[in-house]
């Protein structure tokens, strides 16, 4: 999976197709969508229209948390495959854990996820927004071959417990909201580091995420200028002094926290 992908949340219809094609032309090879974003068909159109061979591209999609029963999950995946025009998805994620009080069984959902992979409907499987206890049940207790954990991660939110887990298990942690929607670049520390290296503050914020082992990132941008700038963040070289300064920033800014979120680590 390419380290940098394009997040597509809030991109819809023809705009979404155009923005995804623009990103592919600039060099993006990884697109992040979900049934909940209502844009899989638009992303599918971009995949159909681009000249880039499909095998050079990586597409992630996700099943929403009210579709985690076996039958519903299967139907969701089939609908995603149809919308994206793919026989086999690159990466299929559970978007959020379900609600145990409403009868959600983590084990049943993970069993279904694993079965879908074994049936060849998804090359890789994973989860988003799981906490360490939920990951432990899925990966350690059930032995599920999860490749990816997607969670919020940026210069203002620490995720050490999850990073320790994913690194130990050879999983990739994909950082969503990796720019903290601009808040990372607004800090004095990040601005000072950017000035020192002659790059943009957003590139320092994103570069810090991208330089980490076992971490990928999926910033969202509609604009070609910002998409290119985010690609260039792959080349940013931070030093130990920069890393220490970023490590000292507050790490409790959580931007995505809906009422159905799990207890965070
Ligand atoms: N799994 C989950 O539960 C989950 C939850 C949230 C998000 N996600 C995924 O993560 C993706 C990204 O997250 P996000 O959209 O919440 O936050 P984000 O990527 O941190 O921030 C996006 C915002 O930053 C701006 N931006 C992007 N690049 C920039 C640059 N180089 N300079 C200045 N501004 C820049 C964008 O504006 P412009 O468009 O104008 O550039 C947009 O307003 C989503 O699209 C989605 O795919 C997943």
PDB file of C-alpha atoms and ligand atoms in Angstrom:
ATOM      1  CA  UNK A   1       0.000   0.000   0.000  1.00  0.00           C
ATOM      2  CA  UNK A   2       1.536   3.367  -0.989  1.00  0.00           C
ATOM      3  CA  UNK A   3       2.405   5.425   2.081  1.00  0.00           C
ATOM      4  CA  UNK A   4       0.423   8.427   0.886  1.00  0.00           C
ATOM      5  CA  UNK A   5      -3.187   8.179  -0.236  1.00  0.00           C
ATOM      6  CA  UNK A   6      -5.954  10.617  -1.065  1.00  0.00           C
ATOM      7  CA  UNK A   7      -8.782  10.810   1.482  1.00  0.00           C
ATOM      8  CA  UNK A   8     -12.111  11.350  -0.287  1.00  0.00           C
ATOM      9  CA  UNK A   9     -14.550  12.053   2.523  1.00  0.00           C
ATOM     10  CA  UNK A  10     -16.971  14.855   1.514  1.00  0.00           C
ATOM     11  CA  UNK A  11     -16.106  14.584  -2.190  1.00  0.00           C
ATOM     12  CA  UNK A  12     -19.212  13.715  -4.176  1.00  0.00           C
ATOM     13  CA  UNK A  13     -20.293  12.883  -7.722  1.00  0.00           C
ATOM     14  CA  UNK A  14     -18.525  14.392 -10.709  1.00  0.00           C
ATOM     15  CA  UNK A  15     -16.388  16.595  -8.477  1.00  0.00           C
ATOM     16  CA  UNK A  16     -15.102  13.515  -6.724  1.00  0.00           C
ATOM     17  CA  UNK A  17     -14.273  11.784 -10.018  1.00  0.00           C
ATOM     18  CA  UNK A  18     -12.465  14.893 -11.281  1.00  0.00           C
ATOM     19  CA  UNK A  19     -10.510  15.394  -8.041  1.00  0.00           C
ATOM     20  CA  UNK A  20      -9.504  11.719  -7.897  1.00  0.00           C
ATOM     21  CA  UNK A  21      -8.331  11.818 -11.544  1.00  0.00           C
ATOM     22  CA  UNK A  22      -6.364  14.985 -10.800  1.00  0.00           C
ATOM     23  CA  UNK A  23      -4.650  13.234  -7.883  1.00  0.00           C
ATOM     24  CA  UNK A  24      -3.831  10.188 -10.028  1.00  0.00           C
ATOM     25  CA  UNK A  25      -2.292  12.456 -12.671  1.00  0.00           C
ATOM     26  CA  UNK A  26      -0.127  14.106 -10.022  1.00  0.00           C
ATOM     27  CA  UNK A  27       1.158  10.715  -8.916  1.00  0.00           C
ATOM     28  CA  UNK A  28      -1.188   9.439  -6.211  1.00  0.00           C
ATOM     29  CA  UNK A  29      -1.630   5.671  -6.379  1.00  0.00           C
ATOM     30  CA  UNK A  30      -3.800   5.150  -3.300  1.00  0.00           C
ATOM     31  CA  UNK A  31      -7.416   6.275  -2.823  1.00  0.00           C
ATOM     32  CA  UNK A  32      -9.416   6.001   0.399  1.00  0.00           C
ATOM     33  CA  UNK A  33     -13.209   5.742   0.176  1.00  0.00           C
ATOM     34  CA  UNK A  34     -16.076   4.165   2.164  1.00  0.00           C
ATOM     35  CA  UNK A  35     -19.718   3.248   1.687  1.00  0.00           C
ATOM     36  CA  UNK A  36     -20.547   5.997   4.189  1.00  0.00           C
ATOM     37  CA  UNK A  37     -18.912   8.640   1.939  1.00  0.00           C
ATOM     38  CA  UNK A  38     -21.461   7.940  -0.791  1.00  0.00           C
ATOM     39  CA  UNK A  39     -18.762   8.303  -3.450  1.00  0.00           C
ATOM     40  CA  UNK A  40     -17.608   4.780  -4.309  1.00  0.00           C
ATOM     41  CA  UNK A  41     -19.266   4.975  -7.740  1.00  0.00           C
ATOM     42  CA  UNK A  42     -17.550   8.325  -8.368  1.00  0.00           C
ATOM     43  CA  UNK A  43     -14.186   6.843  -7.354  1.00  0.00           C
ATOM     44  CA  UNK A  44     -15.006   3.827  -9.554  1.00  0.00           C
ATOM     45  CA  UNK A  45     -15.494   6.188 -12.515  1.00  0.00           C
ATOM     46  CA  UNK A  46     -12.046   7.679 -11.946  1.00  0.00           C
ATOM     47  CA  UNK A  47     -10.571   4.155 -11.865  1.00  0.00           C
ATOM     48  CA  UNK A  48     -12.352   3.352 -15.137  1.00  0.00           C
ATOM     49  CA  UNK A  49     -11.231   6.585 -16.830  1.00  0.00           C
ATOM     50  CA  UNK A  50      -7.570   6.706 -15.840  1.00  0.00           C
ATOM     51  CA  UNK A  51      -4.869   5.212 -18.077  1.00  0.00           C
ATOM     52  CA  UNK A  52      -2.983   3.934 -15.037  1.00  0.00           C
ATOM     53  CA  UNK A  53      -3.230   0.124 -14.935  1.00  0.00           C
ATOM     54  CA  UNK A  54      -5.486  -1.007 -12.099  1.00  0.00           C
ATOM     55  CA  UNK A  55      -2.769  -3.232 -10.621  1.00  0.00           C
ATOM     56  CA  UNK A  56      -0.643  -0.134  -9.943  1.00  0.00           C
ATOM     57  CA  UNK A  57      -3.409   1.399  -7.827  1.00  0.00           C
ATOM     58  CA  UNK A  58      -4.521   0.747  -4.283  1.00  0.00           C
ATOM     59  CA  UNK A  59      -8.115   1.381  -3.200  1.00  0.00           C
ATOM     60  CA  UNK A  60      -9.394   1.096   0.351  1.00  0.00           C
ATOM     61  CA  UNK A  61     -13.079   0.974   1.172  1.00  0.00           C
ATOM     62  CA  UNK A  62     -15.040   0.401   4.383  1.00  0.00           C
ATOM     63  CA  UNK A  63     -18.247  -1.115   5.669  1.00  0.00           C
ATOM     64  CA  UNK A  64     -20.356   1.030   8.014  1.00  0.00           C
ATOM     65  CA  UNK A  65     -20.952  -0.117  11.595  1.00  0.00           C
ATOM     66  CA  UNK A  66     -24.667  -0.881  11.131  1.00  0.00           C
ATOM     67  CA  UNK A  67     -23.772  -3.489   8.488  1.00  0.00           C
ATOM     68  CA  UNK A  68     -21.540  -5.756  10.536  1.00  0.00           C
ATOM     69  CA  UNK A  69     -23.768  -8.841  10.702  1.00  0.00           C
ATOM     70  CA  UNK A  70     -22.486 -11.530   8.288  1.00  0.00           C
ATOM     71  CA  UNK A  71     -25.173 -11.165   5.636  1.00  0.00           C
ATOM     72  CA  UNK A  72     -25.169  -7.358   5.726  1.00  0.00           C
ATOM     73  CA  UNK A  73     -21.376  -7.216   5.538  1.00  0.00           C
ATOM     74  CA  UNK A  74     -21.338  -9.501   2.524  1.00  0.00           C
ATOM     75  CA  UNK A  75     -23.952  -7.382   0.777  1.00  0.00           C
ATOM     76  CA  UNK A  76     -22.034  -4.204   1.574  1.00  0.00           C
ATOM     77  CA  UNK A  77     -18.811  -5.621   0.158  1.00  0.00           C
ATOM     78  CA  UNK A  78     -20.564  -6.822  -2.992  1.00  0.00           C
ATOM     79  CA  UNK A  79     -22.093  -3.371  -3.498  1.00  0.00           C
ATOM     80  CA  UNK A  80     -18.659  -1.761  -2.994  1.00  0.00           C
ATOM     81  CA  UNK A  81     -17.075  -4.114  -5.533  1.00  0.00           C
ATOM     82  CA  UNK A  82     -19.789  -3.255  -8.036  1.00  0.00           C
ATOM     83  CA  UNK A  83     -19.494   0.507  -7.465  1.00  0.00           C
ATOM     84  CA  UNK A  84     -15.699   0.438  -7.674  1.00  0.00           C
ATOM     85  CA  UNK A  85     -15.718  -1.915 -10.668  1.00  0.00           C
ATOM     86  CA  UNK A  86     -13.446  -4.395  -8.911  1.00  0.00           C
ATOM     87  CA  UNK A  87     -13.642  -8.174  -8.659  1.00  0.00           C
ATOM     88  CA  UNK A  88     -11.386  -8.097  -5.655  1.00  0.00           C
ATOM     89  CA  UNK A  89     -10.929  -5.086  -3.374  1.00  0.00           C
ATOM     90  CA  UNK A  90      -7.399  -4.112  -2.340  1.00  0.00           C
ATOM     91  CA  UNK A  91      -8.333  -3.370   1.262  1.00  0.00           C
ATOM     92  CA  UNK A  92     -11.666  -3.786   3.044  1.00  0.00           C
ATOM     93  CA  UNK A  93     -12.055  -2.240   6.501  1.00  0.00           C
ATOM     94  CA  UNK A  94     -14.654  -2.276   9.246  1.00  0.00           C
ATOM     95  CA  UNK A  95     -15.209   1.501   9.517  1.00  0.00           C
ATOM     96  CA  UNK A  96     -16.135   1.608  13.238  1.00  0.00           C
ATOM     97  CA  UNK A  97     -16.663  -1.084  15.850  1.00  0.00           C
ATOM     98  CA  UNK A  98     -20.343  -1.892  16.442  1.00  0.00           C
ATOM     99  CA  UNK A  99     -22.371  -1.341  19.576  1.00  0.00           C
ATOM    100  CA  UNK A 100     -22.145  -4.270  22.004  1.00  0.00           C
ATOM    101  CA  UNK A 101     -25.263  -3.047  23.868  1.00  0.00           C
ATOM    102  CA  UNK A 102     -27.141  -3.468  20.592  1.00  0.00           C
ATOM    103  CA  UNK A 103     -25.906  -7.034  20.199  1.00  0.00           C
ATOM    104  CA  UNK A 104     -22.749  -6.490  18.140  1.00  0.00           C
ATOM    105  CA  UNK A 105     -20.358  -9.423  18.275  1.00  0.00           C
ATOM    106  CA  UNK A 106     -16.774  -8.492  17.399  1.00  0.00           C
ATOM    107  CA  UNK A 107     -15.961 -12.175  16.877  1.00  0.00           C
ATOM    108  CA  UNK A 108     -18.805 -12.690  14.382  1.00  0.00           C
ATOM    109  CA  UNK A 109     -17.799  -9.624  12.360  1.00  0.00           C
ATOM    110  CA  UNK A 110     -14.114 -10.539  12.307  1.00  0.00           C
ATOM    111  CA  UNK A 111     -14.937 -14.123  11.282  1.00  0.00           C
ATOM    112  CA  UNK A 112     -16.943 -12.753   8.355  1.00  0.00           C
ATOM    113  CA  UNK A 113     -14.151 -10.346   7.395  1.00  0.00           C
ATOM    114  CA  UNK A 114     -11.635 -13.202   7.378  1.00  0.00           C
ATOM    115  CA  UNK A 115     -13.990 -15.425   5.349  1.00  0.00           C
ATOM    116  CA  UNK A 116     -14.413 -12.680   2.722  1.00  0.00           C
ATOM    117  CA  UNK A 117     -10.653 -12.494   2.341  1.00  0.00           C
ATOM    118  CA  UNK A 118     -10.373 -16.270   2.066  1.00  0.00           C
ATOM    119  CA  UNK A 119     -13.063 -16.234  -0.627  1.00  0.00           C
ATOM    120  CA  UNK A 120     -10.908 -13.799  -2.646  1.00  0.00           C
ATOM    121  CA  UNK A 121     -13.253 -10.810  -2.406  1.00  0.00           C
ATOM    122  CA  UNK A 122     -10.646  -8.618  -0.710  1.00  0.00           C
ATOM    123  CA  UNK A 123      -6.858  -8.946  -0.961  1.00  0.00           C
ATOM    124  CA  UNK A 124      -6.336  -7.428   2.462  1.00  0.00           C
ATOM    125  CA  UNK A 125      -8.590  -6.749   5.420  1.00  0.00           C
ATOM    126  CA  UNK A 126      -8.426  -4.478   8.428  1.00  0.00           C
ATOM    127  CA  UNK A 127     -10.292  -2.285  10.852  1.00  0.00           C
ATOM    128  CA  UNK A 128     -10.637   1.393  11.647  1.00  0.00           C
ATOM    129  CA  UNK A 129     -11.238   3.047  14.997  1.00  0.00           C
ATOM    130  CA  UNK A 130     -10.631  -0.082  17.083  1.00  0.00           C
ATOM    131  CA  UNK A 131      -8.983   0.337  20.485  1.00  0.00           C
ATOM    132  CA  UNK A 132      -6.191  -1.901  21.800  1.00  0.00           C
ATOM    133  CA  UNK A 133      -8.594  -4.253  23.611  1.00  0.00           C
ATOM    134  CA  UNK A 134     -10.657  -4.775  20.446  1.00  0.00           C
ATOM    135  CA  UNK A 135      -7.533  -5.257  18.322  1.00  0.00           C
ATOM    136  CA  UNK A 136      -6.204  -7.762  20.833  1.00  0.00           C
ATOM    137  CA  UNK A 137      -9.377  -9.829  20.590  1.00  0.00           C
ATOM    138  CA  UNK A 138      -9.303  -9.802  16.788  1.00  0.00           C
ATOM    139  CA  UNK A 139      -5.591 -10.248  16.114  1.00  0.00           C
ATOM    140  CA  UNK A 140      -4.178 -12.021  19.173  1.00  0.00           C
ATOM    141  CA  UNK A 141      -7.086 -14.100  20.430  1.00  0.00           C
ATOM    142  CA  UNK A 142      -8.712 -14.886  17.071  1.00  0.00           C
ATOM    143  CA  UNK A 143      -5.523 -14.794  14.975  1.00  0.00           C
ATOM    144  CA  UNK A 144      -7.227 -12.719  12.270  1.00  0.00           C
ATOM    145  CA  UNK A 145      -4.769 -11.644   9.530  1.00  0.00           C
ATOM    146  CA  UNK A 146      -5.518  -7.917   9.703  1.00  0.00           C
ATOM    147  CA  UNK A 147      -3.119  -5.828   7.606  1.00  0.00           C
ATOM    148  CA  UNK A 148      -4.213  -2.332   8.556  1.00  0.00           C
ATOM    149  CA  UNK A 149      -5.557  -0.244  11.412  1.00  0.00           C
ATOM    150  CA  UNK A 150      -6.905   3.152  10.295  1.00  0.00           C
ATOM    151  CA  UNK A 151      -7.199   5.763  13.067  1.00  0.00           C
ATOM    152  CA  UNK A 152      -6.881   9.491  13.607  1.00  0.00           C
ATOM    153  CA  UNK A 153      -3.200  10.394  13.984  1.00  0.00           C
ATOM    154  CA  UNK A 154      -1.342  13.683  13.647  1.00  0.00           C
ATOM    155  CA  UNK A 155       1.124  15.949  15.446  1.00  0.00           C
ATOM    156  CA  UNK A 156      -1.527  16.860  18.044  1.00  0.00           C
ATOM    157  CA  UNK A 157      -2.774  13.346  18.849  1.00  0.00           C
ATOM    158  CA  UNK A 158      -0.593  10.604  20.352  1.00  0.00           C
ATOM    159  CA  UNK A 159      -1.345   7.003  19.422  1.00  0.00           C
ATOM    160  CA  UNK A 160       1.583   5.230  21.089  1.00  0.00           C
ATOM    161  CA  UNK A 161      -0.345   2.202  22.383  1.00  0.00           C
ATOM    162  CA  UNK A 162      -1.852   1.535  18.956  1.00  0.00           C
ATOM    163  CA  UNK A 163       1.489   2.090  17.209  1.00  0.00           C
ATOM    164  CA  UNK A 164       3.188  -0.347  19.582  1.00  0.00           C
ATOM    165  CA  UNK A 165       0.500  -2.893  18.750  1.00  0.00           C
ATOM    166  CA  UNK A 166       0.551  -2.484  14.961  1.00  0.00           C
ATOM    167  CA  UNK A 167       4.363  -2.463  14.753  1.00  0.00           C
ATOM    168  CA  UNK A 168       4.668  -5.562  16.898  1.00  0.00           C
ATOM    169  CA  UNK A 169       2.163  -7.380  14.667  1.00  0.00           C
ATOM    170  CA  UNK A 170       3.545  -6.157  11.330  1.00  0.00           C
ATOM    171  CA  UNK A 171       0.398  -4.145  10.594  1.00  0.00           C
ATOM    172  CA  UNK A 172       0.283  -0.706   8.957  1.00  0.00           C
ATOM    173  CA  UNK A 173      -1.290   2.157  10.893  1.00  0.00           C
ATOM    174  CA  UNK A 174      -3.001   4.477   8.425  1.00  0.00           C
ATOM    175  CA  UNK A 175      -3.332   8.003   9.796  1.00  0.00           C
ATOM    176  CA  UNK A 176      -6.619   9.671   8.980  1.00  0.00           C
ATOM    177  CA  UNK A 177      -7.140  13.416   9.449  1.00  0.00           C
ATOM    178  CA  UNK A 178      -3.297  13.527   9.295  1.00  0.00           C
ATOM    179  CA  UNK A 179      -3.203  17.332   8.979  1.00  0.00           C
ATOM    180  CA  UNK A 180      -5.552  17.742  11.934  1.00  0.00           C
ATOM    181  CA  UNK A 181      -7.565  19.751   9.385  1.00  0.00           C
ATOM    182  CA  UNK A 182      -4.934  22.477   9.450  1.00  0.00           C
ATOM    183  CA  UNK A 183      -4.461  22.677  13.225  1.00  0.00           C
ATOM    184  CA  UNK A 184      -1.048  20.996  13.112  1.00  0.00           C
ATOM    185  CA  UNK A 185       0.314  23.621  10.718  1.00  0.00           C
ATOM    186  CA  UNK A 186      -0.998  26.408  12.929  1.00  0.00           C
ATOM    187  CA  UNK A 187       1.272  25.569  15.856  1.00  0.00           C
ATOM    188  CA  UNK A 188       4.292  27.783  16.423  1.00  0.00           C
ATOM    189  CA  UNK A 189       6.551  24.728  16.691  1.00  0.00           C
ATOM    190  CA  UNK A 190       5.577  23.348  13.290  1.00  0.00           C
ATOM    191  CA  UNK A 191       5.861  26.799  11.709  1.00  0.00           C
ATOM    192  CA  UNK A 192       9.348  27.266  13.143  1.00  0.00           C
ATOM    193  CA  UNK A 193      10.504  23.869  11.826  1.00  0.00           C
ATOM    194  CA  UNK A 194       9.009  24.643   8.394  1.00  0.00           C
ATOM    195  CA  UNK A 195      10.903  27.928   8.229  1.00  0.00           C
ATOM    196  CA  UNK A 196      14.139  26.203   9.180  1.00  0.00           C
ATOM    197  CA  UNK A 197      13.811  23.699   6.297  1.00  0.00           C
ATOM    198  CA  UNK A 198      12.262  26.090   3.775  1.00  0.00           C
ATOM    199  CA  UNK A 199       9.062  24.034   3.421  1.00  0.00           C
ATOM    200  CA  UNK A 200       5.415  24.649   4.272  1.00  0.00           C
ATOM    201  CA  UNK A 201       4.052  24.028   7.788  1.00  0.00           C
ATOM    202  CA  UNK A 202       1.506  21.529   6.381  1.00  0.00           C
ATOM    203  CA  UNK A 203       4.436  19.596   4.863  1.00  0.00           C
ATOM    204  CA  UNK A 204       6.163  19.371   8.238  1.00  0.00           C
ATOM    205  CA  UNK A 205       2.939  18.162   9.885  1.00  0.00           C
ATOM    206  CA  UNK A 206       2.360  15.542   7.197  1.00  0.00           C
ATOM    207  CA  UNK A 207       6.043  14.696   6.730  1.00  0.00           C
ATOM    208  CA  UNK A 208       6.286  13.860  10.433  1.00  0.00           C
ATOM    209  CA  UNK A 209       3.524  11.253  10.019  1.00  0.00           C
ATOM    210  CA  UNK A 210       4.876   9.864   6.745  1.00  0.00           C
ATOM    211  CA  UNK A 211       8.473   9.407   7.914  1.00  0.00           C
ATOM    212  CA  UNK A 212       7.400   6.939  10.603  1.00  0.00           C
ATOM    213  CA  UNK A 213       7.903   3.203  10.109  1.00  0.00           C
ATOM    214  CA  UNK A 214       4.716   1.272   9.503  1.00  0.00           C
ATOM    215  CA  UNK A 215       2.607   4.410   9.090  1.00  0.00           C
ATOM    216  CA  UNK A 216       0.660   5.612   6.031  1.00  0.00           C
ATOM    217  CA  UNK A 217      -1.458   8.771   5.690  1.00  0.00           C
ATOM    218  CA  UNK A 218      -4.526   9.806   3.714  1.00  0.00           C
ATOM    219  CA  UNK A 219      -4.871  13.612   3.700  1.00  0.00           C
ATOM    220  CA  UNK A 220      -7.918  14.955   1.890  1.00  0.00           C
ATOM    221  CA  UNK A 221      -7.521  17.781  -0.561  1.00  0.00           C
ATOM    222  CA  UNK A 222      -9.617  19.006  -3.458  1.00  0.00           C
ATOM    223  CA  UNK A 223      -6.956  21.362  -4.787  1.00  0.00           C
ATOM    224  CA  UNK A 224      -4.155  20.368  -7.145  1.00  0.00           C
ATOM    225  CA  UNK A 225      -1.764  22.710  -5.338  1.00  0.00           C
ATOM    226  CA  UNK A 226      -2.414  21.146  -1.941  1.00  0.00           C
ATOM    227  CA  UNK A 227      -2.407  17.618  -3.366  1.00  0.00           C
ATOM    228  CA  UNK A 228       1.026  18.278  -4.900  1.00  0.00           C
ATOM    229  CA  UNK A 229       2.258  19.867  -1.689  1.00  0.00           C
ATOM    230  CA  UNK A 230       1.142  16.780   0.244  1.00  0.00           C
ATOM    231  CA  UNK A 231       2.967  14.501  -2.213  1.00  0.00           C
ATOM    232  CA  UNK A 232       6.099  16.597  -1.717  1.00  0.00           C
ATOM    233  CA  UNK A 233       5.786  16.086   2.044  1.00  0.00           C
ATOM    234  CA  UNK A 234       7.153  12.585   1.360  1.00  0.00           C
ATOM    235  CA  UNK A 235      10.544  14.249   0.750  1.00  0.00           C
ATOM    236  CA  UNK A 236      10.642  16.340   3.935  1.00  0.00           C
ATOM    237  CA  UNK A 237      13.656  15.478   6.104  1.00  0.00           C
ATOM    238  CA  UNK A 238      13.241  16.198   9.797  1.00  0.00           C
ATOM    239  CA  UNK A 239      16.058  15.991  12.321  1.00  0.00           C
ATOM    240  CA  UNK A 240      16.084  14.796  15.919  1.00  0.00           C
ATOM    241  CA  UNK A 241      15.644  18.319  17.247  1.00  0.00           C
ATOM    242  CA  UNK A 242      12.470  18.716  15.112  1.00  0.00           C
ATOM    243  CA  UNK A 243      11.144  15.352  16.292  1.00  0.00           C
ATOM    244  CA  UNK A 244      11.759  16.253  19.925  1.00  0.00           C
ATOM    245  CA  UNK A 245       9.930  19.569  19.479  1.00  0.00           C
ATOM    246  CA  UNK A 246       6.950  17.848  17.822  1.00  0.00           C
ATOM    247  CA  UNK A 247       6.939  15.169  20.520  1.00  0.00           C
ATOM    248  CA  UNK A 248       6.563  17.940  23.106  1.00  0.00           C
ATOM    249  CA  UNK A 249       3.359  19.306  21.528  1.00  0.00           C
ATOM    250  CA  UNK A 250       0.056  18.536  23.252  1.00  0.00           C
ATOM    251  CA  UNK A 251      -1.204  15.138  22.109  1.00  0.00           C
ATOM    252  CA  UNK A 252      -4.875  15.208  23.102  1.00  0.00           C
ATOM    253  CA  UNK A 253      -6.566  16.929  20.164  1.00  0.00           C
ATOM    254  CA  UNK A 254      -9.081  14.419  18.837  1.00  0.00           C
ATOM    255  CA  UNK A 255     -11.087  15.817  15.941  1.00  0.00           C
ATOM    256  CA  UNK A 256     -13.205  12.815  14.941  1.00  0.00           C
ATOM    257  CA  UNK A 257     -15.152  11.615  17.980  1.00  0.00           C
ATOM    258  CA  UNK A 258     -18.762  10.666  17.191  1.00  0.00           C
ATOM    259  CA  UNK A 259     -21.098   9.391  19.914  1.00  0.00           C
ATOM    260  CA  UNK A 260     -20.714   5.814  18.610  1.00  0.00           C
ATOM    261  CA  UNK A 261     -16.899   5.892  19.034  1.00  0.00           C
ATOM    262  CA  UNK A 262     -15.311   3.241  21.285  1.00  0.00           C
ATOM    263  CA  UNK A 263     -13.529   4.069  24.538  1.00  0.00           C
ATOM    264  CA  UNK A 264     -10.249   5.468  23.206  1.00  0.00           C
ATOM    265  CA  UNK A 265      -6.856   4.358  24.529  1.00  0.00           C
TER     266      UNK A 265
HETATM  267  N1  LIG B   1     -11.837   5.902   9.118  1.00  0.00           N
HETATM  268  C1  LIG B   1     -12.433   6.960   9.597  1.00  0.00           C
HETATM  269  O1  LIG B   1     -13.269   6.875  10.517  1.00  0.00           O
HETATM  270  C2  LIG B   1     -12.089   8.299   9.032  1.00  0.00           C
HETATM  271  C3  LIG B   1     -12.494   9.455   9.712  1.00  0.00           C
HETATM  272  C4  LIG B   1     -12.140  10.683   9.180  1.00  0.00           C
HETATM  273  C5  LIG B   1     -11.415  10.766   7.996  1.00  0.00           C
HETATM  274  N2  LIG B   1     -11.050   9.628   7.352  1.00  0.00           N
HETATM  275  C6  LIG B   1     -10.294   9.692   6.062  1.00  0.00           C
HETATM  276  O2  LIG B   1      -9.208  10.589   6.207  1.00  0.00           O
HETATM  277  C7  LIG B   1      -9.268  11.564   5.167  1.00  0.00           C
HETATM  278  C8  LIG B   1      -8.629  12.868   5.594  1.00  0.00           C
HETATM  279  O3  LIG B   1      -9.170  13.355   6.792  1.00  0.00           O
HETATM  280  P1  LIG B   1      -9.867  14.784   6.967  1.00  0.00           P
HETATM  281  O4  LIG B   1     -10.451  15.242   5.689  1.00  0.00           O
HETATM  282  O5  LIG B   1     -10.741  14.634   8.138  1.00  0.00           O
HETATM  283  O6  LIG B   1      -8.679  15.756   7.435  1.00  0.00           O
HETATM  284  P2  LIG B   1      -7.263  16.261   6.875  1.00  0.00           P
HETATM  285  O7  LIG B   1      -6.823  15.463   5.722  1.00  0.00           O
HETATM  286  O8  LIG B   1      -6.376  16.370   8.068  1.00  0.00           O
HETATM  287  O9  LIG B   1      -7.589  17.761   6.450  1.00  0.00           O
HETATM  288  C9  LIG B   1      -8.307  18.082   5.301  1.00  0.00           C
HETATM  289  C10 LIG B   1      -8.379  19.613   5.206  1.00  0.00           C
HETATM  290  O10 LIG B   1      -7.055  20.148   5.056  1.00  0.00           O
HETATM  291  C11 LIG B   1      -6.981  20.934   3.855  1.00  0.00           C
HETATM  292  N3  LIG B   1      -5.682  20.640   3.247  1.00  0.00           N
HETATM  293  C12 LIG B   1      -5.255  19.491   2.674  1.00  0.00           C
HETATM  294  N4  LIG B   1      -3.985  19.602   2.243  1.00  0.00           N
HETATM  295  C13 LIG B   1      -3.585  20.854   2.558  1.00  0.00           C
HETATM  296  C14 LIG B   1      -2.385  21.567   2.364  1.00  0.00           C
HETATM  297  N5  LIG B   1      -1.322  21.002   1.776  1.00  0.00           N
HETATM  298  N6  LIG B   1      -2.324  22.869   2.793  1.00  0.00           N
HETATM  299  C15 LIG B   1      -3.398  23.434   3.399  1.00  0.00           C
HETATM  300  N7  LIG B   1      -4.568  22.803   3.611  1.00  0.00           N
HETATM  301  C16 LIG B   1      -4.659  21.526   3.190  1.00  0.00           C
HETATM  302  C17 LIG B   1      -8.138  20.489   2.991  1.00  0.00           C
HETATM  303  O11 LIG B   1      -8.588  21.563   2.184  1.00  0.00           O
HETATM  304  P3  LIG B   1      -8.503  21.524   0.558  1.00  0.00           P
HETATM  305  O12 LIG B   1      -9.409  20.420   0.116  1.00  0.00           O
HETATM  306  O13 LIG B   1      -8.980  22.876   0.175  1.00  0.00           O
HETATM  307  O14 LIG B   1      -7.061  21.286   0.186  1.00  0.00           O
HETATM  308  C18 LIG B   1      -9.184  20.102   4.032  1.00  0.00           C
HETATM  309  O15 LIG B   1      -9.906  21.247   4.436  1.00  0.00           O
HETATM  310  C19 LIG B   1     -10.770  11.640   4.836  1.00  0.00           C
HETATM  311  O16 LIG B   1     -11.019  12.222   3.571  1.00  0.00           O
HETATM  312  C20 LIG B   1     -11.145  10.186   4.893  1.00  0.00           C
HETATM  313  O17 LIG B   1     -10.766   9.527   3.686  1.00  0.00           O
HETATM  314  C21 LIG B   1     -11.352   8.398   7.858  1.00  0.00           C
END
